[in-house]
Amino acid sequence: MPADQGVAVPTGLRRGKDRGTRALTPVPYRVVSRRRETDDVTTLSLAPVAGVAMAFRPGQFNMLTAFGVGEAAISISSAPSSSGPLEHTVRDVGTVTHSLCAARVGDLVGVRGPFGTDWGLAEVDDQVDTLHTLGGTTHAHLRGDVVVVAGGIGLAPLRGAVYELLARRSHDGGGVVVCVGARDPSQIVFRDDLEEWTRAGAEVSVTVDVSAPGWTGHVGLVTSVLGDAHFDPSRTTALVCGPEIMMRFTARALTDRGMDPGRIRVSLERNMQCGVAWCGHCQLGPFLLCRDGPVLPYAGIVAHLLTEPER
Amino acid sequence: MTKELAQLVAGHPLLAGLPGDAVATVAGCARNMAFSPGALLLAEGDPADTLYLVRRGRVAIEVHSPGRGQIVIETVGPGAVVGWSWLVPPYRWHFDARAIDPVGAIAVDGACLRQKAEADPALGYALMKRVAAILLERLQMTRVRVLDLYGDDGAR
Ligand SMILES: Cc1cc2nc3c(=O)[nH]c(=O)nc-3n(C[C@H](O)[C@H](O)[C@H](O)COP(=O)(O)OP(=O)(O)OC[C@H]3O[C@@H](n4cnc5c(N)ncnc54)[C@H](O)[C@@H]3O)c2cc1C
Ligand code: FES
């Protein structure tokens, strides 16, 4: 299939903007604050130089321009319902991300987007299970559980989703389980948020692959804390983001616990350039991930593609 | 052996679903134990004589390194099994296992279990299949951790 012909959009995961020249022009945003998450991860808070900040859905990404250096795809890490500035959390791995991490308060950053599919939270909320029906009348509904599994900086695109889920579920029921894996304790991002989510009722587990002096938390692969998490696999949706090997192992652990693969969502990344389904750089099998992804259900071809090397 | 102990043994994931007589045989080698936070379940270099079936609390598998102190290699929780070296000669522990929380565990005498497995190969094989499944899972997790998933090459 030609790269730009597209495929059926997976149920519930709404596609990003269609191609259009406006989406190709970076809009200037100003860095209003910056927060160091770890030694190589920085969260930038951005406000538009003119007009209002963009509307977006959790899981979507922007192309951020470090002027004079280049562009990189970066997920939006704030929540759409937040009244604060737009946040992006960047790990310094190369030329563009290094410049972005070095941006100071007052500097300008170009923003194009939002692009791509989101975590489909609207559909998660539609998955309401009927508890019992008596005399033809439905008496109670309970939302299913949501399990969020993140590895490393993969928590960035999930951060906004967790805030949205906790806000909606505080009165509607359904558990929110958050399992976070990091290489070592110094690499754990969003520590304050993790505490806030626990206070708000989420079951939060953090594990590291390699311990350090003073660390009293869990040591082991993220799938090991997932095994102890409390959720009902028959009525759970899982949102997973991290290195692809970690997502594969997590998806297998979830299906082993009885979850339907179609209710496991993964965020797939390939190198992006245009972000608007023109250039074909982000093609993975039948998908252009800037448009059909990054969030896709871990079912059928996606499970297979998760093992595909980048071309 | 009390009926209660047999029930606890039967309820542990390692043995769940085994026929009643097999559970009774294992329970015949078992006793119930409690450890305070910080207490050692087993210590590196000591004779390996016990299989612990963790019922509650978390246990840290540790190793001591000169200059770095105790390094936690892995944390396990309720439903886990701690201690494998009783299975094979020279029956000596390779790591420490320390209670992080108040830990409740069923301690199964390794020599007693080996003897019963030798005498009843069907039981021995059933146990070994379960033990092998857990060891395989641990090996796979260790292999993935060795990959340094979140490091520079793993990106995100
Ligand atoms: C949809 C999407 C969302 C993303 N969200 C975030 C985010 O929230 N925060 C964040 O820090 N990063 C995110 N990334 C990854 C980010 O886009 C890359 O790290 C960035 O493009 C690297 O550019 P660079 O110029 O700094 O590095 P380069 O100099 O181009 O490359 C440096 C190293 O990074 C590797 N690399 C380049 N692109 C990627 C990629 N897409 N994925 C993995 N490794 C890559 C290269 O192979 C190389 O080893 C996202 C990527 C995608 C596709
Ligand atoms: S087609 Fe997806 S980045 Fe260009």
mmCIF file with all atom_site columns, C-alpha atoms and ligand atoms in Angstrom, chain A residues 40-42 59-63 69-77 88-101 115 153-154 156-157 267-272 282 289-290 293-294 310, chain B residues 152-156, ligand 1:
data_model
loop_
_atom_site.group_PDB
_atom_site.id
_atom_site.type_symbol
_atom_site.label_atom_id
_atom_site.label_alt_id
_atom_site.label_comp_id
_atom_site.label_asym_id
_atom_site.label_entity_id
_atom_site.label_seq_id
_atom_site.pdbx_PDB_ins_code
_atom_site.Cartn_x
_atom_site.Cartn_y
_atom_site.Cartn_z
_atom_site.occupancy
_atom_site.B_iso_or_equiv
_atom_site.pdbx_formal_charge
_atom_site.auth_seq_id
_atom_site.auth_comp_id
_atom_site.auth_asym_id
_atom_site.auth_atom_id
_atom_site.pdbx_PDB_model_num
ATOM   1   C CA  . ASP A 1 40  ? 19.215 14.845 31.185 1.00 0.00 ? 40  ASP A CA  1
ATOM   2   C CA  . VAL A 1 41  ? 15.453 15.496 31.195 1.00 0.00 ? 41  VAL A CA  1
ATOM   3   C CA  . THR A 1 42  ? 13.884 18.962 31.292 1.00 0.00 ? 42  THR A CA  1
ATOM   4   C CA  . GLY A 1 59  ? -1.051 11.272 23.791 1.00 0.00 ? 59  GLY A CA  1
ATOM   5   C CA  . GLN A 1 60  ? -0.615 13.732 20.922 1.00 0.00 ? 60  GLN A CA  1
ATOM   6   C CA  . PHE A 1 61  ? 2.718  15.318 20.071 1.00 0.00 ? 61  PHE A CA  1
ATOM   7   C CA  . ASN A 1 62  ? 4.090  18.552 18.639 1.00 0.00 ? 62  ASN A CA  1
ATOM   8   C CA  . MET A 1 63  ? 7.047  19.202 16.388 1.00 0.00 ? 63  MET A CA  1
ATOM   9   C CA  . VAL A 1 69  ? 19.149 23.944 14.952 1.00 0.00 ? 69  VAL A CA  1
ATOM   10  C CA  . GLY A 1 70  ? 16.213 21.799 13.857 1.00 0.00 ? 70  GLY A CA  1
ATOM   11  C CA  . GLU A 1 71  ? 12.949 20.121 14.775 1.00 0.00 ? 71  GLU A CA  1
ATOM   12  C CA  . ALA A 1 72  ? 12.013 17.124 16.929 1.00 0.00 ? 72  ALA A CA  1
ATOM   13  C CA  . ALA A 1 73  ? 8.770  15.320 17.730 1.00 0.00 ? 73  ALA A CA  1
ATOM   14  C CA  . ILE A 1 74  ? 7.972  15.819 21.415 1.00 0.00 ? 74  ILE A CA  1
ATOM   15  C CA  . SER A 1 75  ? 4.842  14.636 23.227 1.00 0.00 ? 75  SER A CA  1
ATOM   16  C CA  . ILE A 1 76  ? 2.701  17.083 25.134 1.00 0.00 ? 76  ILE A CA  1
ATOM   17  C CA  . SER A 1 77  ? 3.170  16.228 28.818 1.00 0.00 ? 77  SER A CA  1
ATOM   18  C CA  . HIS A 1 88  ? 6.811  19.269 26.948 1.00 0.00 ? 88  HIS A CA  1
ATOM   19  C CA  . THR A 1 89  ? 9.330  17.026 28.671 1.00 0.00 ? 89  THR A CA  1
ATOM   20  C CA  . VAL A 1 90  ? 12.520 16.534 26.698 1.00 0.00 ? 90  VAL A CA  1
ATOM   21  C CA  . ARG A 1 91  ? 15.366 14.080 27.106 1.00 0.00 ? 91  ARG A CA  1
ATOM   22  C CA  . ASP A 1 92  ? 18.698 15.353 25.830 1.00 0.00 ? 92  ASP A CA  1
ATOM   23  C CA  . VAL A 1 93  ? 19.794 12.645 23.363 1.00 0.00 ? 93  VAL A CA  1
ATOM   24  C CA  . GLY A 1 94  ? 21.104 14.654 20.383 1.00 0.00 ? 94  GLY A CA  1
ATOM   25  C CA  . THR A 1 95  ? 21.394 17.971 18.598 1.00 0.00 ? 95  THR A CA  1
ATOM   26  C CA  . VAL A 1 96  ? 17.809 19.251 18.707 1.00 0.00 ? 96  VAL A CA  1
ATOM   27  C CA  . THR A 1 97  ? 16.846 17.853 22.086 1.00 0.00 ? 97  THR A CA  1
ATOM   28  C CA  . HIS A 1 98  ? 20.069 19.268 23.542 1.00 0.00 ? 98  HIS A CA  1
ATOM   29  C CA  . SER A 1 99  ? 19.130 22.762 22.321 1.00 0.00 ? 99  SER A CA  1
ATOM   30  C CA  . LEU A 1 100 ? 15.589 22.399 23.639 1.00 0.00 ? 100 LEU A CA  1
ATOM   31  C CA  . CYS A 1 101 ? 16.832 21.260 27.051 1.00 0.00 ? 101 CYS A CA  1
ATOM   32  C CA  . PHE A 1 115 ? -0.329 15.749 15.638 1.00 0.00 ? 115 PHE A CA  1
ATOM   33  C CA  . ILE A 1 153 ? 10.497 9.230  29.727 1.00 0.00 ? 153 ILE A CA  1
ATOM   34  C CA  . GLY A 1 154 ? 7.539  7.294  28.282 1.00 0.00 ? 154 GLY A CA  1
ATOM   35  C CA  . ALA A 1 156 ? 5.628  12.141 29.446 1.00 0.00 ? 156 ALA A CA  1
ATOM   36  C CA  . PRO A 1 157 ? 2.745  11.485 26.999 1.00 0.00 ? 157 PRO A CA  1
ATOM   37  C CA  . SER A 1 267 ? 2.591  4.526  21.671 1.00 0.00 ? 267 SER A CA  1
ATOM   38  C CA  . LEU A 1 268 ? 4.844  3.770  18.709 1.00 0.00 ? 268 LEU A CA  1
ATOM   39  C CA  . GLU A 1 269 ? 7.576  6.102  17.591 1.00 0.00 ? 269 GLU A CA  1
ATOM   40  C CA  . ARG A 1 270 ? 9.576  6.361  14.455 1.00 0.00 ? 270 ARG A CA  1
ATOM   41  C CA  . ASN A 1 271 ? 11.604 9.300  13.167 1.00 0.00 ? 271 ASN A CA  1
ATOM   42  C CA  . MET A 1 272 ? 9.250  12.117 12.210 1.00 0.00 ? 272 MET A CA  1
ATOM   43  C CA  . CYS A 1 282 ? 7.451  7.669  9.911  1.00 0.00 ? 282 CYS A CA  1
ATOM   44  C CA  . LEU A 1 289 ? 2.703  7.039  12.586 1.00 0.00 ? 289 LEU A CA  1
ATOM   45  C CA  . CYS A 1 290 ? 2.438  10.838 12.560 1.00 0.00 ? 290 CYS A CA  1
ATOM   46  C CA  . GLY A 1 293 ? -0.216 6.768  15.495 1.00 0.00 ? 293 GLY A CA  1
ATOM   47  C CA  . PRO A 1 294 ? 1.583  7.235  17.737 1.00 0.00 ? 294 PRO A CA  1
ATOM   48  C CA  . GLU A 1 310 ? 13.162 1.127  11.477 1.00 0.00 ? 310 GLU A CA  1
ATOM   49  C CA  . ASP B 2 152 ? 20.981 5.935  25.752 1.00 0.00 ? 152 ASP B CA  1
ATOM   50  C CA  . ASP B 2 153 ? 20.505 3.207  23.151 1.00 0.00 ? 153 ASP B CA  1
ATOM   51  C CA  . GLY B 2 154 ? 17.033 2.330  24.313 1.00 0.00 ? 154 GLY B CA  1
ATOM   52  C CA  . ALA B 2 155 ? 15.969 5.982  23.897 1.00 0.00 ? 155 ALA B CA  1
ATOM   53  C CA  . ARG B 2 156 ? 12.360 5.914  25.111 1.00 0.00 ? 156 ARG B CA  1
HETATM 54  C C1  . LIG C 3 .   ? 5.624  10.759 18.473 1.00 0.00 ? 1   LIG C C1  1
HETATM 55  C C2  . LIG C 3 .   ? 6.916  11.004 19.183 1.00 0.00 ? 1   LIG C C2  1
HETATM 56  C C3  . LIG C 3 .   ? 6.894  11.561 20.448 1.00 0.00 ? 1   LIG C C3  1
HETATM 57  C C4  . LIG C 3 .   ? 8.094  11.809 21.122 1.00 0.00 ? 1   LIG C C4  1
HETATM 58  N N1  . LIG C 3 .   ? 8.027  12.378 22.357 1.00 0.00 ? 1   LIG C N1  1
HETATM 59  C C5  . LIG C 3 .   ? 9.179  12.675 23.003 1.00 0.00 ? 1   LIG C C5  1
HETATM 60  C C6  . LIG C 3 .   ? 9.137  13.324 24.268 1.00 0.00 ? 1   LIG C C6  1
HETATM 61  O O1  . LIG C 3 .   ? 8.085  13.611 24.825 1.00 0.00 ? 1   LIG C O1  1
HETATM 62  N N2  . LIG C 3 .   ? 10.315 13.617 24.848 1.00 0.00 ? 1   LIG C N2  1
HETATM 63  C C7  . LIG C 3 .   ? 11.526 13.297 24.272 1.00 0.00 ? 1   LIG C C7  1
HETATM 64  O O2  . LIG C 3 .   ? 12.573 13.610 24.848 1.00 0.00 ? 1   LIG C O2  1
HETATM 65  N N3  . LIG C 3 .   ? 11.586 12.659 23.098 1.00 0.00 ? 1   LIG C N3  1
HETATM 66  C C8  . LIG C 3 .   ? 10.452 12.358 22.439 1.00 0.00 ? 1   LIG C C8  1
HETATM 67  N N4  . LIG C 3 .   ? 10.507 11.731 21.217 1.00 0.00 ? 1   LIG C N4  1
HETATM 68  C C9  . LIG C 3 .   ? 11.830 11.367 20.665 1.00 0.00 ? 1   LIG C C9  1
HETATM 69  C C10 . LIG C 3 .   ? 12.467 12.591 20.014 1.00 0.00 ? 1   LIG C C10 1
HETATM 70  O O3  . LIG C 3 .   ? 11.690 12.981 18.900 1.00 0.00 ? 1   LIG C O3  1
HETATM 71  C C11 . LIG C 3 .   ? 13.884 12.259 19.567 1.00 0.00 ? 1   LIG C C11 1
HETATM 72  O O4  . LIG C 3 .   ? 14.666 11.963 20.692 1.00 0.00 ? 1   LIG C O4  1
HETATM 73  C C12 . LIG C 3 .   ? 14.483 13.439 18.837 1.00 0.00 ? 1   LIG C C12 1
HETATM 74  O O5  . LIG C 3 .   ? 13.902 13.563 17.576 1.00 0.00 ? 1   LIG C O5  1
HETATM 75  C C13 . LIG C 3 .   ? 15.975 13.269 18.668 1.00 0.00 ? 1   LIG C C13 1
HETATM 76  O O6  . LIG C 3 .   ? 16.450 14.388 17.958 1.00 0.00 ? 1   LIG C O6  1
HETATM 77  P P1  . LIG C 3 .   ? 17.903 14.993 18.222 1.00 0.00 ? 1   LIG C P1  1
HETATM 78  O O7  . LIG C 3 .   ? 18.244 15.924 17.117 1.00 0.00 ? 1   LIG C O7  1
HETATM 79  O O8  . LIG C 3 .   ? 18.013 15.520 19.594 1.00 0.00 ? 1   LIG C O8  1
HETATM 80  O O9  . LIG C 3 .   ? 18.797 13.715 18.177 1.00 0.00 ? 1   LIG C O9  1
HETATM 81  P P2  . LIG C 3 .   ? 19.544 13.122 16.919 1.00 0.00 ? 1   LIG C P2  1
HETATM 82  O O10 . LIG C 3 .   ? 20.872 13.813 16.872 1.00 0.00 ? 1   LIG C O10 1
HETATM 83  O O11 . LIG C 3 .   ? 18.688 13.161 15.709 1.00 0.00 ? 1   LIG C O11 1
HETATM 84  O O12 . LIG C 3 .   ? 19.664 11.632 17.398 1.00 0.00 ? 1   LIG C O12 1
HETATM 85  C C14 . LIG C 3 .   ? 20.290 11.315 18.645 1.00 0.00 ? 1   LIG C C14 1
HETATM 86  C C15 . LIG C 3 .   ? 19.938 9.894  19.023 1.00 0.00 ? 1   LIG C C15 1
HETATM 87  O O13 . LIG C 3 .   ? 18.514 9.769  19.246 1.00 0.00 ? 1   LIG C O13 1
HETATM 88  C C16 . LIG C 3 .   ? 17.966 8.744  18.441 1.00 0.00 ? 1   LIG C C16 1
HETATM 89  N N5  . LIG C 3 .   ? 16.631 9.133  17.983 1.00 0.00 ? 1   LIG C N5  1
HETATM 90  C C17 . LIG C 3 .   ? 16.293 10.052 17.062 1.00 0.00 ? 1   LIG C C17 1
HETATM 91  N N6  . LIG C 3 .   ? 14.963 10.107 16.904 1.00 0.00 ? 1   LIG C N6  1
HETATM 92  C C18 . LIG C 3 .   ? 14.443 9.192  17.732 1.00 0.00 ? 1   LIG C C18 1
HETATM 93  C C19 . LIG C 3 .   ? 13.123 8.741  18.041 1.00 0.00 ? 1   LIG C C19 1
HETATM 94  N N7  . LIG C 3 .   ? 12.040 9.223  17.425 1.00 0.00 ? 1   LIG C N7  1
HETATM 95  N N8  . LIG C 3 .   ? 12.954 7.788  18.954 1.00 0.00 ? 1   LIG C N8  1
HETATM 96  C C20 . LIG C 3 .   ? 14.028 7.256  19.563 1.00 0.00 ? 1   LIG C C20 1
HETATM 97  N N9  . LIG C 3 .   ? 15.302 7.623  19.318 1.00 0.00 ? 1   LIG C N9  1
HETATM 98  C C21 . LIG C 3 .   ? 15.504 8.568  18.424 1.00 0.00 ? 1   LIG C C21 1
HETATM 99  C C22 . LIG C 3 .   ? 18.928 8.608  17.284 1.00 0.00 ? 1   LIG C C22 1
HETATM 100 O O14 . LIG C 3 .   ? 18.891 7.309  16.739 1.00 0.00 ? 1   LIG C O14 1
HETATM 101 C C23 . LIG C 3 .   ? 20.267 8.892  17.935 1.00 0.00 ? 1   LIG C C23 1
HETATM 102 O O15 . LIG C 3 .   ? 20.789 7.753  18.548 1.00 0.00 ? 1   LIG C O15 1
HETATM 103 C C24 . LIG C 3 .   ? 9.337  11.465 20.526 1.00 0.00 ? 1   LIG C C24 1
HETATM 104 C C25 . LIG C 3 .   ? 9.349  10.898 19.255 1.00 0.00 ? 1   LIG C C25 1
HETATM 105 C C26 . LIG C 3 .   ? 8.168  10.668 18.585 1.00 0.00 ? 1   LIG C C26 1
HETATM 106 C C27 . LIG C 3 .   ? 8.205  10.080 17.233 1.00 0.00 ? 1   LIG C C27 1
#
